[in-house]
PDB file of C-alpha atoms in Angstrom:
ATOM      1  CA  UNK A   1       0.000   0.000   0.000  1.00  0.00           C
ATOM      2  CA  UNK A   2       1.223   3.621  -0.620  1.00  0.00           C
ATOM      3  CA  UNK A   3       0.642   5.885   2.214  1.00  0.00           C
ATOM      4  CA  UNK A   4       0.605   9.957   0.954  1.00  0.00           C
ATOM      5  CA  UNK A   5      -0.765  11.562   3.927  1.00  0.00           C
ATOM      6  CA  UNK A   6      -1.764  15.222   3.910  1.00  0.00           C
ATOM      7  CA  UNK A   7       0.668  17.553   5.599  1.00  0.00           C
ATOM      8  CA  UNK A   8      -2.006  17.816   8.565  1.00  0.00           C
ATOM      9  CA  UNK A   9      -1.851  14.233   9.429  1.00  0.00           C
ATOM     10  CA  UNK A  10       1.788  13.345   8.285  1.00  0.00           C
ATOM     11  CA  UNK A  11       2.530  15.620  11.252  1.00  0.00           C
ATOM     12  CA  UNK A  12       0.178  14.573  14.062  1.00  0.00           C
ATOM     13  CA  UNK A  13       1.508  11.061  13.120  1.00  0.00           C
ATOM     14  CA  UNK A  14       5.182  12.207  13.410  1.00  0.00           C
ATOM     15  CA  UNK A  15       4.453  14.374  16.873  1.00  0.00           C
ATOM     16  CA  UNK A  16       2.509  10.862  18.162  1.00  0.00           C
ATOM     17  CA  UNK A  17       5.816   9.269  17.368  1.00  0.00           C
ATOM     18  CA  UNK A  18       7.781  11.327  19.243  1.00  0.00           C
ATOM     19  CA  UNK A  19       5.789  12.301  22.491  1.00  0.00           C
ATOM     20  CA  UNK A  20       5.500   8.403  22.646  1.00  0.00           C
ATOM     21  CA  UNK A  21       9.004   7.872  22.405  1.00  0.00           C
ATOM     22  CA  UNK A  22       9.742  11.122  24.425  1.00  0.00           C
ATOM     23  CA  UNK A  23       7.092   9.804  27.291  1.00  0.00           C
ATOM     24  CA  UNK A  24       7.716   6.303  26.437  1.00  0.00           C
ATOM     25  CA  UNK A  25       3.893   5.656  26.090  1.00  0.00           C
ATOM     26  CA  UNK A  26       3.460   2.062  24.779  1.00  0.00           C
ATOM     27  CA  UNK A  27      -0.372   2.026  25.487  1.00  0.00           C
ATOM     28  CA  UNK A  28      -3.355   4.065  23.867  1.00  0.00           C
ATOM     29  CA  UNK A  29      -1.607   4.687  20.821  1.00  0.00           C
ATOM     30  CA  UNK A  30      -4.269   5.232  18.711  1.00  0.00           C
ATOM     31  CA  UNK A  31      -6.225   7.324  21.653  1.00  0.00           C
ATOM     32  CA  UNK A  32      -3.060   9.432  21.389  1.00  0.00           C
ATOM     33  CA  UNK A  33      -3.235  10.043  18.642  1.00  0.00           C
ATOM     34  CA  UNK A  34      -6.665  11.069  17.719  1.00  0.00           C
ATOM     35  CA  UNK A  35      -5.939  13.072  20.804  1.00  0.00           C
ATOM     36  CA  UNK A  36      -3.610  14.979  18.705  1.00  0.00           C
ATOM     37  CA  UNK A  37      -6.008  15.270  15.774  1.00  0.00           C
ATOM     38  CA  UNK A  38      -8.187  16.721  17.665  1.00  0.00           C
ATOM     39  CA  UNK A  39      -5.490  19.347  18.908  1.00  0.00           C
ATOM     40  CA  UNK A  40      -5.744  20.981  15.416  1.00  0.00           C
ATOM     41  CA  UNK A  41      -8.588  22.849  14.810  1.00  0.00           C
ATOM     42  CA  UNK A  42      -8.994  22.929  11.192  1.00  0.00           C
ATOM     43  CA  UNK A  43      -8.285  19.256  10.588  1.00  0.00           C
ATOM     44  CA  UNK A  44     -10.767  17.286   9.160  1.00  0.00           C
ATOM     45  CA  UNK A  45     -11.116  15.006  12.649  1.00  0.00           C
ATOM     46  CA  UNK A  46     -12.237  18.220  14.228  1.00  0.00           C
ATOM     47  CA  UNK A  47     -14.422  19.215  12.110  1.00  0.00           C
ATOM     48  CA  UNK A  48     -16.417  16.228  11.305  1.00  0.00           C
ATOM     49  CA  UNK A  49     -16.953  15.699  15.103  1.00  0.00           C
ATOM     50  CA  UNK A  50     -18.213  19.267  15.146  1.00  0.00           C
ATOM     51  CA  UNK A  51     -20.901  18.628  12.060  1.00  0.00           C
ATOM     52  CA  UNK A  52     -21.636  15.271  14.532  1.00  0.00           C
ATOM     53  CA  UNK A  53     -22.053  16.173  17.608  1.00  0.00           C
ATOM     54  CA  UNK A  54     -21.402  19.683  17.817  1.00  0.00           C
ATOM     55  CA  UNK A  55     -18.120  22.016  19.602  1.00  0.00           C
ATOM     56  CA  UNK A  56     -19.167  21.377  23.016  1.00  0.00           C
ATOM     57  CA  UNK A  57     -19.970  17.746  23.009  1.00  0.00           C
ATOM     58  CA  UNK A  58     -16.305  16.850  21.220  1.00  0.00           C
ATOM     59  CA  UNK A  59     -14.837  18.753  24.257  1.00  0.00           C
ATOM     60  CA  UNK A  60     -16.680  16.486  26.443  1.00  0.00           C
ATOM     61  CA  UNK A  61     -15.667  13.567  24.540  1.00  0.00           C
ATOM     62  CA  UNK A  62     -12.220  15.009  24.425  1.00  0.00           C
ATOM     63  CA  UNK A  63     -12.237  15.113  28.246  1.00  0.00           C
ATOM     64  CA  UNK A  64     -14.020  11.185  28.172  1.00  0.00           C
ATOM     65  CA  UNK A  65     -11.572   9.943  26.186  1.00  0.00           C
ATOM     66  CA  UNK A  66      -8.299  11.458  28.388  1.00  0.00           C
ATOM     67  CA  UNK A  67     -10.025   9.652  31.841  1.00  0.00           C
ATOM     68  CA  UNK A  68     -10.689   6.765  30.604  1.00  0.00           C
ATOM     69  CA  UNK A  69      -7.165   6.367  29.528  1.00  0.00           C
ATOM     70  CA  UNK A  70      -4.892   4.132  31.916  1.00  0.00           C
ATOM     71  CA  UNK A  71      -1.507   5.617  32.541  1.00  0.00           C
ATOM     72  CA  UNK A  72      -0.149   1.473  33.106  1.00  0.00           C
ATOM     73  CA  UNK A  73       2.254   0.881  30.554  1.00  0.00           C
ATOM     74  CA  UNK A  74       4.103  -2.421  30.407  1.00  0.00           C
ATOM     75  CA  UNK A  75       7.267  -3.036  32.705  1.00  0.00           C
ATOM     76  CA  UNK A  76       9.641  -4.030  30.423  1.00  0.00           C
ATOM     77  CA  UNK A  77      11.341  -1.040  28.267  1.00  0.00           C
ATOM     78  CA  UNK A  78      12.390  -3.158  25.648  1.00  0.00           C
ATOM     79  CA  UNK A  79       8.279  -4.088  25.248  1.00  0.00           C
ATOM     80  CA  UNK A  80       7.030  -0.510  25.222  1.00  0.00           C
ATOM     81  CA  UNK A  81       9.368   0.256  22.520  1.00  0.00           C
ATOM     82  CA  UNK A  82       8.414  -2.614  20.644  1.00  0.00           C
ATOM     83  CA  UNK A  83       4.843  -2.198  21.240  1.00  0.00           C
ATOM     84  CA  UNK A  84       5.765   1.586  19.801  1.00  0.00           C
ATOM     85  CA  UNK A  85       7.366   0.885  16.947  1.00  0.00           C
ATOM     86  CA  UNK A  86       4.871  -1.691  15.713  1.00  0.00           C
ATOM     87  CA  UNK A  87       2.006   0.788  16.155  1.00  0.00           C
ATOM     88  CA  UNK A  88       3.744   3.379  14.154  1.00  0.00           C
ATOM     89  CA  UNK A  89       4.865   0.918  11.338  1.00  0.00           C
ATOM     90  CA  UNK A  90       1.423  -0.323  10.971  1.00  0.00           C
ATOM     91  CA  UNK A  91      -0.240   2.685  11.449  1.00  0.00           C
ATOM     92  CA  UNK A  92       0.306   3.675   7.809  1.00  0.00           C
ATOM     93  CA  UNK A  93      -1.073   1.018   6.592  1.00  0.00           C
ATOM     94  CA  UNK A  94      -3.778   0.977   8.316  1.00  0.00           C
ATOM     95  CA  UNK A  95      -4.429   4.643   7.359  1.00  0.00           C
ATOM     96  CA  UNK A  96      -3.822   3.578   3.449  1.00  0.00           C
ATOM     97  CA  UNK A  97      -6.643   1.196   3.625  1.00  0.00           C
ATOM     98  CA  UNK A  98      -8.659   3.619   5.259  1.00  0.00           C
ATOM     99  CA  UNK A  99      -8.259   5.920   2.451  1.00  0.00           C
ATOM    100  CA  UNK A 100      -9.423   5.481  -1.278  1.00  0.00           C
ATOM    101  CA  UNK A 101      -7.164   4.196  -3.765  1.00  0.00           C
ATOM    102  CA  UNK A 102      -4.693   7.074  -5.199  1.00  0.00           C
ATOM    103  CA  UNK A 103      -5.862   9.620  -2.737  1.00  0.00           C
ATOM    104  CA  UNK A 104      -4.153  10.904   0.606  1.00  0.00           C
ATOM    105  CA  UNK A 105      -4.718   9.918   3.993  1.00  0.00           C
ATOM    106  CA  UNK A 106      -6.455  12.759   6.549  1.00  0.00           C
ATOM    107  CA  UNK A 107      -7.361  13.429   9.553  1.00  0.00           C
ATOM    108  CA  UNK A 108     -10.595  11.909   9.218  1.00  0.00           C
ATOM    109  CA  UNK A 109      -9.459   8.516   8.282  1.00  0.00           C
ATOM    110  CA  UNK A 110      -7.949   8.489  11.667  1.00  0.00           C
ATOM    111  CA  UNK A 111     -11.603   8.650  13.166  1.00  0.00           C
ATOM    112  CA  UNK A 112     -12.879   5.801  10.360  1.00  0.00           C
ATOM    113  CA  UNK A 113     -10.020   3.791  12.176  1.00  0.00           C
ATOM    114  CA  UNK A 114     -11.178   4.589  15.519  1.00  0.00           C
ATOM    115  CA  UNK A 115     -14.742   3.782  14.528  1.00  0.00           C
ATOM    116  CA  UNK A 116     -14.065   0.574  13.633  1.00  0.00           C
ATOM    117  CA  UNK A 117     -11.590  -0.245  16.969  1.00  0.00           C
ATOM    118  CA  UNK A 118     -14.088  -1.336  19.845  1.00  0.00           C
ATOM    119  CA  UNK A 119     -10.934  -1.996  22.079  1.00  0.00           C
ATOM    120  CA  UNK A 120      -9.626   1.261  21.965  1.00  0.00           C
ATOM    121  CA  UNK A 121     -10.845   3.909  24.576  1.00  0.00           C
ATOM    122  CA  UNK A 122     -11.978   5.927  21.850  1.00  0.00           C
ATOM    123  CA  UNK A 123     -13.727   3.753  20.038  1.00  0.00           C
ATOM    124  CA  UNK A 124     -15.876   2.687  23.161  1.00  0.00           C
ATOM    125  CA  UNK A 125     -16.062   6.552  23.807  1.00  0.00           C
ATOM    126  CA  UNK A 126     -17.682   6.500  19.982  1.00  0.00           C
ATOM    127  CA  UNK A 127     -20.114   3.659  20.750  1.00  0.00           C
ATOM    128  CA  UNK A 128     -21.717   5.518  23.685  1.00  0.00           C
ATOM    129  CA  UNK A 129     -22.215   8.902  21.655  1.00  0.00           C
ATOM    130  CA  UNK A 130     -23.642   6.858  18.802  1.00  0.00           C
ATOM    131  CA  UNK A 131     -20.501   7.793  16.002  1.00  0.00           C
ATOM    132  CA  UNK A 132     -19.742   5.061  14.133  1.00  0.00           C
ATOM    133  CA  UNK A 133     -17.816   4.149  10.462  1.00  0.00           C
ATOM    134  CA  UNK A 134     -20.893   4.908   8.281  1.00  0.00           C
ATOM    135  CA  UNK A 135     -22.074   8.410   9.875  1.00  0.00           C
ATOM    136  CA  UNK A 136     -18.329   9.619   9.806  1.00  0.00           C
ATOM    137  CA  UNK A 137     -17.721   8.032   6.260  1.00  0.00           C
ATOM    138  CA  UNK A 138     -20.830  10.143   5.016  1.00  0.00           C
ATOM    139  CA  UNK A 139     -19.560  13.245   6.629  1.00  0.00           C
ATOM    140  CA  UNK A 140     -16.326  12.630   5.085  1.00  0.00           C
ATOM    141  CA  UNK A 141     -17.942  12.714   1.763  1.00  0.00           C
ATOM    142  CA  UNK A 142     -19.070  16.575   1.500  1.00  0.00           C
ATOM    143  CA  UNK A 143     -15.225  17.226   2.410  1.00  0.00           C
ATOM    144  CA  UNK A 144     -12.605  17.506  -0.209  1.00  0.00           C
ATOM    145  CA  UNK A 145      -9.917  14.596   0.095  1.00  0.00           C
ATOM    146  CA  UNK A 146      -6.740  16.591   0.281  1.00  0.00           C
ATOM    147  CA  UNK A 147      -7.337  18.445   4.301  1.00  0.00           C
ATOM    148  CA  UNK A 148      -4.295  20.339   3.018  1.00  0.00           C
ATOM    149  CA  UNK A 149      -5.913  22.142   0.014  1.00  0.00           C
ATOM    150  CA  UNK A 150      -9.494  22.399   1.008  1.00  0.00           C
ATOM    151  CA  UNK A 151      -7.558  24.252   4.534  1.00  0.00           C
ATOM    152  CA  UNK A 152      -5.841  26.683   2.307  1.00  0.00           C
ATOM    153  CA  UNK A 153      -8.941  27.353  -0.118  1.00  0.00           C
ATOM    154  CA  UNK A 154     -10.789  28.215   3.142  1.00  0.00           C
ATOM    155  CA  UNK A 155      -8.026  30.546   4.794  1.00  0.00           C
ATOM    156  CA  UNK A 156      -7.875  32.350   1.488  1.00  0.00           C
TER     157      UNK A 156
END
């Protein structure tokens, strides 16, 4: 699979890789990194949970999301930075799947992938507030593809 992210997510992805590294997080990966998603406001994650469930309710599922995390990581080092570095190699393909064929990974796809990840805190945060894969993948559709382009179309 070829991963082409959009600017927007190639760097959420490469700050996730190195607060992980810098924290040495080895669990909630993918939390994390919505987490971070979320962080930007103009990124498509943000905004389809906006058209979803409105400002308000993604800071309360923003705040969900951070308590229901647990802070237990495994003992071993040598585990947490294997656990880290598989995350991050499959996380591009994972996000290349997500995406259609020939176009680039966003933001959004990261929330598809959440959608569709019942053991994740997110994803059981998403359950409970009714988003799932089909509502966010018709959301997705009024957006243009490239978060980059349609971002600097709307500052202009």
């Amino acid at each position: 699979m070829n991963f082409r992210p959009t600017s927007t997510l190639g760097s959420i992805i490469a700050r996730a890789a190195f607060k992980a590294e810098r924290n040495d997080n080895a669990n909630h990966l993918i939390d994390r990194l919505l987490l971070l998603a979320l962080d930007e406001p103009r990124s498509h994650a943000s905004y389809l949970l906006q058209v979803l469930i409105g400002e308000c309710e993604v800071a309360q599922l923003r705040t969900q999301i951070e308590s229901e995390m647990s802070d237990l990581e495994p003992t071993d080092r040598a585990d947490r930075a294997n656990v880290r570095s598989r995350f991050f190699s499959k996380i591009h393909d994972r996000l290349a799947s997500a995406s259609a064929v020939g176009e680039p990974s966003n933001t959004g796809h990261i929330l598809l992938l959440v959608a569709t990840d019942p053991t994740s805190v997110s994803g059981e945060v998403f359950q409970r507030n009714n988003i799932d894969y089909d509502r966010l993948l018709d959301a997705m559709g009024v957006l243009a593809v490239d978060e980059d382009r349609y971002l600097d179309l709307r500052l202009k």
